[in-house]
Amino acid sequence: MAAFWQQRGRRQENGGLGSVIDGLGSVFDVLLANARLVLGVSGAAVLAIATLAVKRLIDRATSPRDEGDPKAEQKSLEESWQDLTLIKTTPKPPKKQRREDLSEPLLSQSGEAPDPRGCSAPLGAPQIKPNPLSCLTLQEKLLSHYSSRLAVPESQVSLVPQLARSICTQLQNFLRSKCPELPFGRLFLSGALLDGLEVLAADHVHLMLPVVLDAGLWSLISGEDTVVRNPQYWMIKRIDLGYFPRGCSPWDKFMVGRYLSSNVLNETLHKLLVASINWPAIGSLLGCVIHPVVASRELKLEVKHDQVELSITLFPVVEMEDKVLLAVPPEGLVENLWLESFYRAEVSKVKELDAGDAGARQLCLRILSGVCRSQPSLHKLGGSAVTHVILHLSDTASDWGEESLADRFQQVLEELVAYLEKGVLPSYFNPKINLFSGLLEEEIDEMGFVLYRAMSEPEVLLK
């Protein structure tokens, strides 16, 4: 009791400050006693913390300092800053929710409303640039990726076919003058660019050279009935040699045994392209530089123009018995085989299906073809395999509208992974043909791994 009065006497010596403090203390006590009733539990807690901090500041200001301690003043200031920080960081009590607020969208989990003017980052903090695609849906990302990165420049769309047709005309004139005895048909262009399915760049075109055969002198034998046991290849056999001996057909000189050799025909045309045609003169006439590729097994021309670099591949083609056969023999000792091509049927079927239901199959095909071209591990997958997967999926998935592009895109990825797991992709037009038969096991594993990872996050294929 004596200590209390002694302390009160010291406060009175400080100009009556003690009485003021006592009065404030009484007010605080009354507020704290009634805070729960007036402000509620959360409001009372906030007021208690603030009151405690203020009382600490007042007590520290009125308490006698230890003059022997030089750090006392510094310590008192530090404690005061801590108390002020306590007051500043005390959360505000949430306002009572109104019924009309229930219809408003929720903000962040912290309950803090964003500043419409934006907030400036602290000085020296690293500036993080927002990714405009991070908030887009997969559908929006696919459409944006196609329009911004996959579409072929308009200048190439018009220039490349015109340049390729000019070269085609020059080659046609040369063959007619050099080999008038061989009934070649009219050369024509083929490929994704001509069919509106090209992506990234118009840098390659196929040049088809028809080989016209007399159906009464030649017949087809399936590759299943040969030593290769591959239904995708065919042999063209010379028939009725007893009635029509060698020499009756102008193509007899390209036979090996009794079969028209795709390899011998390619070698003959390769010599003509490399050694007989004056490509510098033709290139000068057309405003470009043309070089035949000497070391390639394919019949290929490299064209350099001011605006584009183009690769043109020549394919001798035979059309018999509703089959389209290309002079593309497999590597090995067998040189009489012709590869059956489904490209024309693939494009025709996809366009027919899209026309029937206003579908987005061609758009999906273009996006996936662009992914295969831009991903080194998927180069050998190619557009043909993707086309057959889309055709298979079209038999079960009916909704191919553009609004369902994202769903169909993910579904095609899932189907591709399933086919790669089996190592078998049956042709849509001939289930006996495995379109993965030309791939190595390591290549199949690598492609399957890349696409399997993309199944959960398809956006990685668009980077």
Tab-separated table of N, CA, C and O in Angstrom, residues 107-115:
chain	number	residue	atom	x	y	z
A	107	LEU	N	-13.678	-12.752	-53.482
A	107	LEU	CA	-12.346	-12.230	-53.784
A	107	LEU	C	-11.324	-13.275	-53.403
A	107	LEU	O	-11.599	-14.466	-53.367
A	108	SER	N	-10.137	-12.854	-53.094
A	108	SER	CA	-9.093	-13.800	-52.727
A	108	SER	C	-9.401	-14.400	-51.376
A	108	SER	O	-10.234	-13.907	-50.610
A	109	GLN	N	-8.695	-15.459	-51.005
A	109	GLN	CA	-8.926	-16.152	-49.759
A	109	GLN	C	-8.615	-15.272	-48.564
A	109	GLN	O	-9.147	-15.460	-47.487
A	110	SER	N	-7.740	-14.335	-48.699
A	110	SER	CA	-7.392	-13.464	-47.596
A	110	SER	C	-8.475	-12.439	-47.310
A	110	SER	O	-8.434	-11.751	-46.303
A	111	GLY	N	-9.460	-12.295	-48.218
A	111	GLY	CA	-10.542	-11.361	-48.014
A	111	GLY	C	-10.195	-9.937	-48.364
A	111	GLY	O	-10.970	-9.026	-48.119
A	112	GLU	N	-9.018	-9.669	-48.930
A	112	GLU	CA	-8.593	-8.326	-49.263
A	112	GLU	C	-9.025	-7.993	-50.678
A	112	GLU	O	-8.775	-8.748	-51.602
A	113	ALA	N	-9.657	-6.859	-50.852
A	113	ALA	CA	-10.096	-6.429	-52.170
A	113	ALA	C	-8.925	-5.861	-52.937
A	113	ALA	O	-8.133	-5.100	-52.390
A	114	PRO	N	-8.754	-6.217	-54.223
A	114	PRO	CA	-7.640	-5.673	-54.997
A	114	PRO	C	-7.840	-4.204	-55.280
A	114	PRO	O	-8.966	-3.738	-55.466
A	115	ASP	N	-6.752	-3.481	-55.275
A	115	ASP	CA	-6.779	-2.060	-55.589
A	115	ASP	C	-6.999	-1.900	-57.079
A	115	ASP	O	-6.218	-2.388	-57.884
